[in-house]
mmCIF file of C-alpha atoms in Angstrom:
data_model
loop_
_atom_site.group_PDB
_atom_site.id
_atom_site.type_symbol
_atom_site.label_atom_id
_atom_site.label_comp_id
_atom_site.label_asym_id
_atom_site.label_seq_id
_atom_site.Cartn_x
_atom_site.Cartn_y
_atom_site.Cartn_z
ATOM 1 C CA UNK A 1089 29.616 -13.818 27.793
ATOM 2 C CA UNK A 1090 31.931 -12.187 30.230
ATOM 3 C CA UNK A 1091 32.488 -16.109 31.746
ATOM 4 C CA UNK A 1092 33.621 -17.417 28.597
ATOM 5 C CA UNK A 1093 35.755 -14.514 27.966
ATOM 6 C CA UNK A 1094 37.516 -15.636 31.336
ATOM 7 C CA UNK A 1095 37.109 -18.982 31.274
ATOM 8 C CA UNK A 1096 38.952 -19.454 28.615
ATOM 9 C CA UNK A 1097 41.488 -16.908 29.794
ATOM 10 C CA UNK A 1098 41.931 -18.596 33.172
ATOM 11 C CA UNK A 1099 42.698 -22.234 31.193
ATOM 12 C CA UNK A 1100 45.843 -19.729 29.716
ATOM 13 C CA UNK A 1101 44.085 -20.239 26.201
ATOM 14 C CA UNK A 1102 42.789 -17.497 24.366
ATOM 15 C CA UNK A 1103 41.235 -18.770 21.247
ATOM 16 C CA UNK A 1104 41.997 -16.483 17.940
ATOM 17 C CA UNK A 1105 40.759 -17.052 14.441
ATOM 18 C CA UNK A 1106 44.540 -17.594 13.854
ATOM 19 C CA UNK A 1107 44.264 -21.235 15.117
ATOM 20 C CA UNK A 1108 41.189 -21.905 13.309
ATOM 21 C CA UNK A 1109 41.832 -24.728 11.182
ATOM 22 C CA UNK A 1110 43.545 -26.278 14.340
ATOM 23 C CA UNK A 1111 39.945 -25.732 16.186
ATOM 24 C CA UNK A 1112 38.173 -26.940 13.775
ATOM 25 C CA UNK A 1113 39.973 -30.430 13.436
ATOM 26 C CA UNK A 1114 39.075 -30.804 16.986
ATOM 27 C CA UNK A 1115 35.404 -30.640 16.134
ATOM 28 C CA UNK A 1116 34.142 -30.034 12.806
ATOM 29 C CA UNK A 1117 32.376 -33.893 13.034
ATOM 30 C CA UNK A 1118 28.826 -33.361 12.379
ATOM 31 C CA UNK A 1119 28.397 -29.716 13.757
ATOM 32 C CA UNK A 1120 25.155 -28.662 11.979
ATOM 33 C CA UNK A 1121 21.559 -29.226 13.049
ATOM 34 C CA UNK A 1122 21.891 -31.037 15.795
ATOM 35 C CA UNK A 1123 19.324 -31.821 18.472
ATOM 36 C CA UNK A 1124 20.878 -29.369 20.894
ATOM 37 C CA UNK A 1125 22.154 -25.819 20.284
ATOM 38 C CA UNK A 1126 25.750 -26.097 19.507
ATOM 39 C CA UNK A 1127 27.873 -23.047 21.494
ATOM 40 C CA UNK A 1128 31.275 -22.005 19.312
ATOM 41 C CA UNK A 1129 33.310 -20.355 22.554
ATOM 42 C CA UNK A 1130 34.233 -16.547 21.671
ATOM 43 C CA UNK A 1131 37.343 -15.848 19.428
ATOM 44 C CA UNK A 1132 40.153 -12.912 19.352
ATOM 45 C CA UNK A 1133 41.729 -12.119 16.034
ATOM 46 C CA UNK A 1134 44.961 -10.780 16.024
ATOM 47 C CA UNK A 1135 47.217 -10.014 19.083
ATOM 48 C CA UNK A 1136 48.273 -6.274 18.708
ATOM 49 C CA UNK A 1137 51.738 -6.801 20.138
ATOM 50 C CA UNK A 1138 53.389 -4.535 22.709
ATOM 51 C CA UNK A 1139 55.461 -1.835 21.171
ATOM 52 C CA UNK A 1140 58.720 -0.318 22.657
ATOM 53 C CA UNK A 1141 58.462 3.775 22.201
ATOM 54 C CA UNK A 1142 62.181 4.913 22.111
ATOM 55 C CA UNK A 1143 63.973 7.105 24.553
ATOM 56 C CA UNK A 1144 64.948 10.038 23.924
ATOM 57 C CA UNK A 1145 68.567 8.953 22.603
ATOM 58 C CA UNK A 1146 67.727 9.110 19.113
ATOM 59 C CA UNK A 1147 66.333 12.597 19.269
ATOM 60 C CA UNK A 1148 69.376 14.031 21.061
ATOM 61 C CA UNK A 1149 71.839 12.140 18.440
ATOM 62 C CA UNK A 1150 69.974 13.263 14.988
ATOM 63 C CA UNK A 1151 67.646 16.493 15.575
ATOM 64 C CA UNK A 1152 64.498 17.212 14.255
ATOM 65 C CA UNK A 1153 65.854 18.323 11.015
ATOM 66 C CA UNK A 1154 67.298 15.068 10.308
ATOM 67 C CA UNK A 1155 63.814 13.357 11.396
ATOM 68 C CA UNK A 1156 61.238 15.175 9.353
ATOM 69 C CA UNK A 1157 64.085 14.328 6.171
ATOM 70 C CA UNK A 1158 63.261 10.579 7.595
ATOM 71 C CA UNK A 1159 59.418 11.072 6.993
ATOM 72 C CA UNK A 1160 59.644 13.390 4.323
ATOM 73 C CA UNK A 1161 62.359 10.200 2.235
ATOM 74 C CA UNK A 1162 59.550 7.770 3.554
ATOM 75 C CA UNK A 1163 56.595 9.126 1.836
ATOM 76 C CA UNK A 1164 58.368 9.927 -1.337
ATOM 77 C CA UNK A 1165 59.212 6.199 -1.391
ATOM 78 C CA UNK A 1166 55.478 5.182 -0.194
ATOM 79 C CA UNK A 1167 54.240 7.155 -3.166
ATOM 80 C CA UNK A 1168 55.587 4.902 -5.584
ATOM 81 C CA UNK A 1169 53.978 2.256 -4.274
ATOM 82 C CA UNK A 1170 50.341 0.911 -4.228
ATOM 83 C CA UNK A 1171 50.239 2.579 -0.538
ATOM 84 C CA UNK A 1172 50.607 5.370 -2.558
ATOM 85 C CA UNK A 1173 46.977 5.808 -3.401
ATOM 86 C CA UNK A 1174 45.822 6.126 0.404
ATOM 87 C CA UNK A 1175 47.329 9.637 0.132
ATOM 88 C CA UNK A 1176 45.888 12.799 -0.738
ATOM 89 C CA UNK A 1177 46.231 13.109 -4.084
ATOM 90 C CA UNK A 1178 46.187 16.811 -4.091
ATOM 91 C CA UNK A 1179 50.119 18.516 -3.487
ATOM 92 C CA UNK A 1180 49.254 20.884 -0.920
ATOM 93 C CA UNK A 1181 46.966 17.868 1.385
ATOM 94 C CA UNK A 1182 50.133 15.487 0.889
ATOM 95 C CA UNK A 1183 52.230 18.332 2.341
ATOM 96 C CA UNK A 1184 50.136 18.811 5.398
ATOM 97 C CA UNK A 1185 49.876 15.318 5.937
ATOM 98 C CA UNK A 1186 53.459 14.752 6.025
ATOM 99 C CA UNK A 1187 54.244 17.795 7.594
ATOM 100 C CA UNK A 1188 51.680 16.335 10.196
ATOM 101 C CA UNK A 1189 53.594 12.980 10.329
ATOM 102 C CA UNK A 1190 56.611 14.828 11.001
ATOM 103 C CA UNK A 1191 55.600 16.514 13.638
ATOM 104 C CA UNK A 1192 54.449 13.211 15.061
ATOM 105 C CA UNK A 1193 57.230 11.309 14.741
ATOM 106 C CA UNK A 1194 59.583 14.396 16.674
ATOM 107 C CA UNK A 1195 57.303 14.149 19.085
ATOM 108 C CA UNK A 1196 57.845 10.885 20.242
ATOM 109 C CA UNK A 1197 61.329 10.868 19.734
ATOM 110 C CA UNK A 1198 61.484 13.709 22.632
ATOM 111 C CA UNK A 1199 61.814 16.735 20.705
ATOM 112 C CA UNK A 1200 58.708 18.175 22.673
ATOM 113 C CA UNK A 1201 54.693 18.775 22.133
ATOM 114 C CA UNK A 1202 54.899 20.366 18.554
ATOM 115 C CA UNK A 1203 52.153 17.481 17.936
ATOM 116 C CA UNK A 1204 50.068 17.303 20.614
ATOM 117 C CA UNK A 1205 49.931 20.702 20.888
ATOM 118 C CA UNK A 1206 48.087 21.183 17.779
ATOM 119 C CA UNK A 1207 46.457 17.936 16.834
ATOM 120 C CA UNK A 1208 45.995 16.911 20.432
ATOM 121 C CA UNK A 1209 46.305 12.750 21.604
ATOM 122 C CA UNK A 1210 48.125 10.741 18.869
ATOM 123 C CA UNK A 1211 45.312 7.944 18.327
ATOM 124 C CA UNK A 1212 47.306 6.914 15.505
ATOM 125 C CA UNK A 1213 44.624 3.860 15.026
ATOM 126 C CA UNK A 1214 41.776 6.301 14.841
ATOM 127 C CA UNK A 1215 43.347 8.453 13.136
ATOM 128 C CA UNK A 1216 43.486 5.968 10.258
ATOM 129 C CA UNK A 1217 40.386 4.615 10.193
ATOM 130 C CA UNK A 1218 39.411 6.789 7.509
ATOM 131 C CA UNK A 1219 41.956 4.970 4.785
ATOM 132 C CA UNK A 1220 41.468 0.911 4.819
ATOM 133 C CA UNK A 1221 44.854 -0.317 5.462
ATOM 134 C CA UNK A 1222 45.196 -4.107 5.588
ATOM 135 C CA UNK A 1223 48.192 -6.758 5.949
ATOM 136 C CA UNK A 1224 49.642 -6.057 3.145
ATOM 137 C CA UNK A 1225 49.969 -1.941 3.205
ATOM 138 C CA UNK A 1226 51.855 -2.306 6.654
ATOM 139 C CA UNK A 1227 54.416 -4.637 4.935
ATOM 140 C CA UNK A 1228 54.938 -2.111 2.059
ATOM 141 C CA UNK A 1229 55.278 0.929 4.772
ATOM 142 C CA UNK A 1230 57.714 -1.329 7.018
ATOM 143 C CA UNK A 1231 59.566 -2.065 3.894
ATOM 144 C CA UNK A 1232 59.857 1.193 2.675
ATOM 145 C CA UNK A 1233 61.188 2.355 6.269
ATOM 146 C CA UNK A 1234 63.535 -0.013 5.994
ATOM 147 C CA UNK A 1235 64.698 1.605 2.658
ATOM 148 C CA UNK A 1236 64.471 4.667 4.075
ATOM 149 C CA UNK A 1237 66.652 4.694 7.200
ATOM 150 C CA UNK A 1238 69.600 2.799 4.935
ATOM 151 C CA UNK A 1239 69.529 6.335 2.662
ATOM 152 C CA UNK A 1240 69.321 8.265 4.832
ATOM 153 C CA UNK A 1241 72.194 6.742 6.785
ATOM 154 C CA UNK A 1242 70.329 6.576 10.265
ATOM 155 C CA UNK A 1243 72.622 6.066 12.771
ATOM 156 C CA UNK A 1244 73.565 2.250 13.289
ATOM 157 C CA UNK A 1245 73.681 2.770 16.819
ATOM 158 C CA UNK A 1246 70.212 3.266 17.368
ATOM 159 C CA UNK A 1247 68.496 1.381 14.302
ATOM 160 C CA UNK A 1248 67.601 -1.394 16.575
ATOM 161 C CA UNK A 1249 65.334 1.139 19.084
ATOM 162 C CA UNK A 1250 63.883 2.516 16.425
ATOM 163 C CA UNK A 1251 63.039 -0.417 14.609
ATOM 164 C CA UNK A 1252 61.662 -2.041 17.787
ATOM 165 C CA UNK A 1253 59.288 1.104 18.280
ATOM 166 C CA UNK A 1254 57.751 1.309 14.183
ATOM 167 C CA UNK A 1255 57.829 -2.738 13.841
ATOM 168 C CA UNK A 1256 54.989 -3.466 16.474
ATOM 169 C CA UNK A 1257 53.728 0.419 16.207
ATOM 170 C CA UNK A 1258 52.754 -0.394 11.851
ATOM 171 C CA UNK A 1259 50.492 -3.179 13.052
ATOM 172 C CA UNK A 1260 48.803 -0.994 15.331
ATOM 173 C CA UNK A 1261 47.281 0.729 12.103
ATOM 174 C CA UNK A 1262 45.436 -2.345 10.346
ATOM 175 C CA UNK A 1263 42.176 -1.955 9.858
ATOM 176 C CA UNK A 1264 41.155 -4.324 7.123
ATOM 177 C CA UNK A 1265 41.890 -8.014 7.653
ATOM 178 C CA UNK A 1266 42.457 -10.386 4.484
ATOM 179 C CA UNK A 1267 43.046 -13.116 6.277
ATOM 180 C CA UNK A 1268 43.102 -15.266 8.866
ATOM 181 C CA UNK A 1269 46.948 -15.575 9.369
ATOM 182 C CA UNK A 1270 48.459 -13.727 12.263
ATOM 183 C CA UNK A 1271 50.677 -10.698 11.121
ATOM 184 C CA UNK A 1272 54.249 -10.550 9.770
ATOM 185 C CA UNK A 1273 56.760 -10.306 12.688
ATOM 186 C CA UNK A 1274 60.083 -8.614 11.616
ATOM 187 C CA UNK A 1275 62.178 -8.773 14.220
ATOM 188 C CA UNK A 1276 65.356 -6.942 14.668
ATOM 189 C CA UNK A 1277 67.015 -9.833 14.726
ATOM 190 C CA UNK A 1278 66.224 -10.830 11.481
ATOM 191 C CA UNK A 1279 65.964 -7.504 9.878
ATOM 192 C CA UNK A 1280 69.683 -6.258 10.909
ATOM 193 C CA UNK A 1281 71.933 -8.094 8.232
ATOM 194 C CA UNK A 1282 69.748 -5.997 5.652
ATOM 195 C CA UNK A 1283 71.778 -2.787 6.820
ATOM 196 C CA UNK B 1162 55.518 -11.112 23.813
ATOM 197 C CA UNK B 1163 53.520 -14.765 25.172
ATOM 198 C CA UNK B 1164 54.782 -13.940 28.681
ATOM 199 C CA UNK B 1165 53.069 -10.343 28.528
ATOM 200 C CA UNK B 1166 50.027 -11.969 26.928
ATOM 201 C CA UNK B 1167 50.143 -14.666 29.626
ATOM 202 C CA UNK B 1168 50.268 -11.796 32.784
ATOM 203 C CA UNK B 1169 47.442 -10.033 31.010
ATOM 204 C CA UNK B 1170 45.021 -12.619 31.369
ATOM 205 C CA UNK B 1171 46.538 -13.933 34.401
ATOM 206 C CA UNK B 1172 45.051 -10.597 35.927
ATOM 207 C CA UNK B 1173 41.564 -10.995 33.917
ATOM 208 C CA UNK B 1174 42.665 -8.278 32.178
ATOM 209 C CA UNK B 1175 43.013 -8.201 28.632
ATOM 210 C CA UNK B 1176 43.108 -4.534 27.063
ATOM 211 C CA UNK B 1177 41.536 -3.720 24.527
ATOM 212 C CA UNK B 1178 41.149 -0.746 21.909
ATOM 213 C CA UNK B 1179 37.886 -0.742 23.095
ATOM 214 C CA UNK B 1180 38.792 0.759 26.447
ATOM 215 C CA UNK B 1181 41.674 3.235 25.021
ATOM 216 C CA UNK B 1182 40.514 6.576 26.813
ATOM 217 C CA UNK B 1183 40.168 4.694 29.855
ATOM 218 C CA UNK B 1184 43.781 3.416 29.920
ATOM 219 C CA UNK B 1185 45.097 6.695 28.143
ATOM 220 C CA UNK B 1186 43.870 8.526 31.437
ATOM 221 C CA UNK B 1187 45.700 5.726 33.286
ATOM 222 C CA UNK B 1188 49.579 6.670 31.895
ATOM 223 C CA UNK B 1189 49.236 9.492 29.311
ATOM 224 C CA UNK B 1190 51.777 12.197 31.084
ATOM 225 C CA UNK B 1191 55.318 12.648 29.808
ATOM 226 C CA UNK B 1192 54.793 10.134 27.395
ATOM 227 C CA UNK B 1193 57.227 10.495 24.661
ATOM 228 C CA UNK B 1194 60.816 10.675 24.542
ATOM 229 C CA UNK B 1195 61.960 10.083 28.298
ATOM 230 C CA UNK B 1196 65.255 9.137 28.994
ATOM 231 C CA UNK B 1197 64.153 5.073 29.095
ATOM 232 C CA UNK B 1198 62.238 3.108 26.439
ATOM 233 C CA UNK B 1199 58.850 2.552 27.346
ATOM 234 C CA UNK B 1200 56.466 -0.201 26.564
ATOM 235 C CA UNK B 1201 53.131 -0.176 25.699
ATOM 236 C CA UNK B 1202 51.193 -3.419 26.353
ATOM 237 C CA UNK B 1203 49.758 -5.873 24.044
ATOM 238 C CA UNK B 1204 46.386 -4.828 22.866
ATOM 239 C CA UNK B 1205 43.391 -6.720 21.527
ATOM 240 C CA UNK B 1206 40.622 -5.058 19.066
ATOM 241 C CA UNK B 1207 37.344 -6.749 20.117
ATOM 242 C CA UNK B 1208 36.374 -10.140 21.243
ATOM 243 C CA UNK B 1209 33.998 -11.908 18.759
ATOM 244 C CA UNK B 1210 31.233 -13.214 21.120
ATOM 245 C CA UNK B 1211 29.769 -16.532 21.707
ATOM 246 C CA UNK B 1212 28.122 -17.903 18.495
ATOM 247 C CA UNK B 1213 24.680 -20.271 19.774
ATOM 248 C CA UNK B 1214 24.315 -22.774 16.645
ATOM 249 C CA UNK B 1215 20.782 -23.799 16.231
ATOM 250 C CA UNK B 1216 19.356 -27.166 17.041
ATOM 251 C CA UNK B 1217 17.821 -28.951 13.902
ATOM 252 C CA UNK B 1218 14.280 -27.734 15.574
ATOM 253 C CA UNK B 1219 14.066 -24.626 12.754
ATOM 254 C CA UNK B 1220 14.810 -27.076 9.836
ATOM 255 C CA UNK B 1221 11.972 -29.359 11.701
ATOM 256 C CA UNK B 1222 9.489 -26.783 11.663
ATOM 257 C CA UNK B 1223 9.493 -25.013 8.219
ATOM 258 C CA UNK B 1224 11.407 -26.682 5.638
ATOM 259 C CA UNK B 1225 14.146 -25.992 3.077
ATOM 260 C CA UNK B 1226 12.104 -24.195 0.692
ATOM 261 C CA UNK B 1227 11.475 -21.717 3.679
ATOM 262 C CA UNK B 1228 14.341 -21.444 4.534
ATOM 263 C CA UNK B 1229 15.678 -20.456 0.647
ATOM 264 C CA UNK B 1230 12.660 -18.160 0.684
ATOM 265 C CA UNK B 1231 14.369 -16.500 3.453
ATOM 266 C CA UNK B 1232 17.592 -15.969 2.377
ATOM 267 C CA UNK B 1233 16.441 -14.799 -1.213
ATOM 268 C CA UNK B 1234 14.132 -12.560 0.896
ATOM 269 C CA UNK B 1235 16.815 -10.903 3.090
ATOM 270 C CA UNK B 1236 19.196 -10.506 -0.337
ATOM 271 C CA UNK B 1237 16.357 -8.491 -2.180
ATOM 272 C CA UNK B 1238 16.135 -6.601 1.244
ATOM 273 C CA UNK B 1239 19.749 -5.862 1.609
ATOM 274 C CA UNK B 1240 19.865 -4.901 -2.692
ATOM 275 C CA UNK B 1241 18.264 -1.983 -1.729
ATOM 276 C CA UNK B 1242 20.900 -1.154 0.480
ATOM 277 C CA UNK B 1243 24.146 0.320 0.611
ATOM 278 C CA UNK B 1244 25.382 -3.427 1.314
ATOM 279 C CA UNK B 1245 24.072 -4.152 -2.547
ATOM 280 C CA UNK B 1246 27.374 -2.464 -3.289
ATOM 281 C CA UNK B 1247 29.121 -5.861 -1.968
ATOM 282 C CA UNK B 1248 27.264 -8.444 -4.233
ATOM 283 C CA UNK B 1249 28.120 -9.065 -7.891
ATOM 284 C CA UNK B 1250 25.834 -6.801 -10.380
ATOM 285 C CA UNK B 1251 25.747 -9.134 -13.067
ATOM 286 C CA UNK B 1252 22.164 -11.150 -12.169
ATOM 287 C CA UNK B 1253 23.436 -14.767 -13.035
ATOM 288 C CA UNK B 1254 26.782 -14.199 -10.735
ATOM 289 C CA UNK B 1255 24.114 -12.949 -7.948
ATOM 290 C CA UNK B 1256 21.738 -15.822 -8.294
ATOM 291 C CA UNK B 1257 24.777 -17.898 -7.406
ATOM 292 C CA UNK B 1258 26.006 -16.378 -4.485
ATOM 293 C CA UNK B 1259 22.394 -16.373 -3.075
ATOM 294 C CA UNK B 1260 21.909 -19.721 -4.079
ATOM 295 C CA UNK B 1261 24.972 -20.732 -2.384
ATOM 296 C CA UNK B 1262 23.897 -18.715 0.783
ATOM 297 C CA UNK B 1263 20.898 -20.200 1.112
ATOM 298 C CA UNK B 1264 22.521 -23.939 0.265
ATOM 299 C CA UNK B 1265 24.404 -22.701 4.032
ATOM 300 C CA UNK B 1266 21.582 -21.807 5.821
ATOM 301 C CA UNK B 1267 19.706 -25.138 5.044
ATOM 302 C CA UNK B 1268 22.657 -27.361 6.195
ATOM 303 C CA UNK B 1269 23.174 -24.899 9.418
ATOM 304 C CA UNK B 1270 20.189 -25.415 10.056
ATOM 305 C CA UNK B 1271 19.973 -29.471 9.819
ATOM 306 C CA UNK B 1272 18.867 -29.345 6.358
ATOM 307 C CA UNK B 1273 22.285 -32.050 5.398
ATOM 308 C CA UNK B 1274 25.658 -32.033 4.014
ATOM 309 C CA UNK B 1275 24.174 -29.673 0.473
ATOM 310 C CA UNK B 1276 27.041 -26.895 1.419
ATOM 311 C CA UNK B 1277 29.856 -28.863 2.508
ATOM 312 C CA UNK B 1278 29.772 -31.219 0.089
ATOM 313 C CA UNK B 1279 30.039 -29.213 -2.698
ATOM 314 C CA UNK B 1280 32.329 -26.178 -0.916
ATOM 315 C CA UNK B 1281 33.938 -27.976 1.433
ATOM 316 C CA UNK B 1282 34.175 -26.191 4.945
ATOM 317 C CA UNK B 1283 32.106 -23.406 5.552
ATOM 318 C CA UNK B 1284 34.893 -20.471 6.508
ATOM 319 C CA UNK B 1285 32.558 -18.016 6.644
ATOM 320 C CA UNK B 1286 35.160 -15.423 7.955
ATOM 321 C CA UNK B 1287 37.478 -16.260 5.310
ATOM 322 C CA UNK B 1288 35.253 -16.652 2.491
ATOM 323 C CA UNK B 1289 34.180 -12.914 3.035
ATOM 324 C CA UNK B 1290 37.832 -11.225 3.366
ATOM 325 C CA UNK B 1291 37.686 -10.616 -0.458
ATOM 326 C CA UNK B 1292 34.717 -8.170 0.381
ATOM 327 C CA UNK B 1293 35.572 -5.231 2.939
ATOM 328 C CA UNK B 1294 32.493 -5.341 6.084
ATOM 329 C CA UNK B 1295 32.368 -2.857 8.298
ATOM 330 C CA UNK B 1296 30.446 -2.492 11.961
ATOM 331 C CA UNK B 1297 27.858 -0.702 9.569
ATOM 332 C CA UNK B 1298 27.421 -3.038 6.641
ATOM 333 C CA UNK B 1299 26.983 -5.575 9.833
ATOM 334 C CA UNK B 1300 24.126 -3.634 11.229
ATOM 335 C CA UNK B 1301 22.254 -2.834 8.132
ATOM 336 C CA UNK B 1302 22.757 -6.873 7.335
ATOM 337 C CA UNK B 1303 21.094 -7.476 10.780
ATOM 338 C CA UNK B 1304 18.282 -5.062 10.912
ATOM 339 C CA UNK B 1305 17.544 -6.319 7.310
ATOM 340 C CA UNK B 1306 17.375 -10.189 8.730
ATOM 341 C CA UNK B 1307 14.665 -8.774 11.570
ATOM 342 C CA UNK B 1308 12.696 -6.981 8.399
ATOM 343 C CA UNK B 1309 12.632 -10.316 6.486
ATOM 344 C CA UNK B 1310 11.744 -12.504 9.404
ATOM 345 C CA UNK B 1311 8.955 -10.473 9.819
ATOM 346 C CA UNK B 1312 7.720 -10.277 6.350
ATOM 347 C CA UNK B 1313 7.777 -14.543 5.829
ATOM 348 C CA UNK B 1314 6.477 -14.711 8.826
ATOM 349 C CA UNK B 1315 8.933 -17.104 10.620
ATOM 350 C CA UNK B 1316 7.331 -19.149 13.039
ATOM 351 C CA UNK B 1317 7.101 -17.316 16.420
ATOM 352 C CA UNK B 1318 8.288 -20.019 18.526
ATOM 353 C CA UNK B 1319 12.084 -20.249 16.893
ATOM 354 C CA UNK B 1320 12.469 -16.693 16.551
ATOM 355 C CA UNK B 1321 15.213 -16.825 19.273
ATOM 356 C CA UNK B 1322 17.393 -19.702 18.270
ATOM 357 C CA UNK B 1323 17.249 -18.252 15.159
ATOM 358 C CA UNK B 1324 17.707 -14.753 16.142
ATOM 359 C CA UNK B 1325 20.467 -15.687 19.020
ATOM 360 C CA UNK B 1326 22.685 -17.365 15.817
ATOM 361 C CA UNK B 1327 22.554 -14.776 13.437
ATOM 362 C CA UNK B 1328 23.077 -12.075 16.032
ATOM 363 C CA UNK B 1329 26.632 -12.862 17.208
ATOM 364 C CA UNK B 1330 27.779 -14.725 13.636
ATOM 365 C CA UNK B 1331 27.239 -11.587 11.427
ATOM 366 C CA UNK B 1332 29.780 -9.893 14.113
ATOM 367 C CA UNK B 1333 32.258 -12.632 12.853
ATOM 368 C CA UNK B 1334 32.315 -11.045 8.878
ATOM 369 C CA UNK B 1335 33.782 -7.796 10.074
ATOM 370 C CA UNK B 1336 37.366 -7.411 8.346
ATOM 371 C CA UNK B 1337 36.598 -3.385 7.949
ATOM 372 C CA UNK B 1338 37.263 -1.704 11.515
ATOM 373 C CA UNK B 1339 36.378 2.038 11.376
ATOM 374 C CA UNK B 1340 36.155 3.017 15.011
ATOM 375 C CA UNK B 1341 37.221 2.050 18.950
ATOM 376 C CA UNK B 1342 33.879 0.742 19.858
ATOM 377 C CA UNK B 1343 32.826 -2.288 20.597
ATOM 378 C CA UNK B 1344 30.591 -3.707 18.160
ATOM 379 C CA UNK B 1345 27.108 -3.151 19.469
ATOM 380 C CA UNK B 1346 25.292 -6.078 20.541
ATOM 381 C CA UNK B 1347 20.946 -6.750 19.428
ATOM 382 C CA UNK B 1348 20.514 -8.973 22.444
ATOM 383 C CA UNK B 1349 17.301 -10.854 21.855
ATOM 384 C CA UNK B 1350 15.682 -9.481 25.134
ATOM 385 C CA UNK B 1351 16.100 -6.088 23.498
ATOM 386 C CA UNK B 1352 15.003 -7.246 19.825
ATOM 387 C CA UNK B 1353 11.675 -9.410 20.549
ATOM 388 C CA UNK B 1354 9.115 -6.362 21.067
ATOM 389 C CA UNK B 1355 9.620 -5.431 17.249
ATOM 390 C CA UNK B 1356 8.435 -8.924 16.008
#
């Protein structure tokens, strides 16, 4: 197995279920039952794509104040939406878990180990396992951030840093595929006339 | 993003969340908030193995009917299951879908055209996205395959071809991910003592 796997990496061609109707015009002509065992070559899904954590700037030009009223605006917003039900339904759990989030989120905007402190390593993809959250969850959560740093009037200056860290960062947390296209890129340059 | 991709494999590396601690160890310190953005490479989940078609040698040796008997066989198995959760309650609905299960294992196996022509391409990926699989589901689906292949009595001989199919292809209907493991592997060398 580990020769395919770099086989096919070393021909620059990394096959992904995203290409599959493209694969399988190549060679779909009487596949079945042959005389010979037939090998299909191994397969990738989804390309998790590199995400850009922000510097420090934003931290030093809003405060941690400013940032928990980002996450605290967000999951108001999330609530009335069908992400909504992946939250505690209980007052005092939804608290917790966006007081939690908070933290998180001033912690890697350089206001200093108030996460990791407590909760330890981020593992923000393990740490959702627990809740199924496919394709379509991720576009309601990106949509609603989008929302949410217009009301809040988050700084224009650094929108684009920020947007370039929780764009890549949301598709980190999919855990249920629906389908075989690849995921929703929003890219800054595309999402910047909304603001 | 298809440059970083590119240099990843260039290197016969591709990371994966598979191998998260490992690379966590690697670059964890002063991660958040430094004065620079930082990026965080591409990732991939896991790579869906190899998937050995069989030859037409199974068909050959025992038939359609057998092979029906089978898959009706493994379905009663897997009722009994927490995977019964996944398949339709109402009797006539669940006929069909085994029905139609079994129609794919015949023509898989070199039985003719009886699923294609009537569903068009197989998709087996796709056609279960509507129904959430996890690594679990996937191993109770397996070790419920070895049960039934024991208790028809499937011919010694093909056990392997058969075996060395079914093994990597049921990793293929995972849409549910609920951990950073890799998906554990029944190699056949490891599997034949229990028939």
């Amino acid at each position: 197995m580990q020769n395919k796997e770099q086989s096919s990496c070393s021909t620059q061609r990394i096959n992904s279920f995203t290409q599959i109707d493209e694969i399988a015009k190549e060679r779909r002509k009487s596949f079945f039952g042959g005389d010979e065992v037939r090998y299909v070559e191994p397969m990738i899904d989804i390309i998790f794509p590199s995400v850009a954590f922000p510097s420090n700037k934003i931290f030093k030009a809003i405060g941690q104040e400013k940032i928990r009223e980002m996450v605290w605006h967000h999951h108001e917003l999330l609530l009335k939406t069908k992400v909504g039900r992946l939250f505690p339904a209980n007052e005092e759990a939804f608290k917790m878990a966006v007081d939690k989030s908070a933290d998180f989120f001033v912690e890697a905007l350089g206001g200093g180990d108030i996460f990791t402190s407590i909760h330890g390593e981020p593992k923000l993809r393990a740490r959702h396992f627990k809740i199924p959250i496919d394709e379509n969850d991720r576009e309601i959560w990106l949509s609603m951030y989008k929302k949410t740093l217009k009301e809040i009037e988050f700084p224009r200056e650094h929108l684009e840093e920020f947007w370039n860290w929780i764009e890549p960062l949301s598709i980190r947390m999919i855990n249920r595929r629906t389908s075989m296209q690849n995921i929703k890129r929003h890219y800054w340059n595309n999402v910047r006339i909304s603001f």
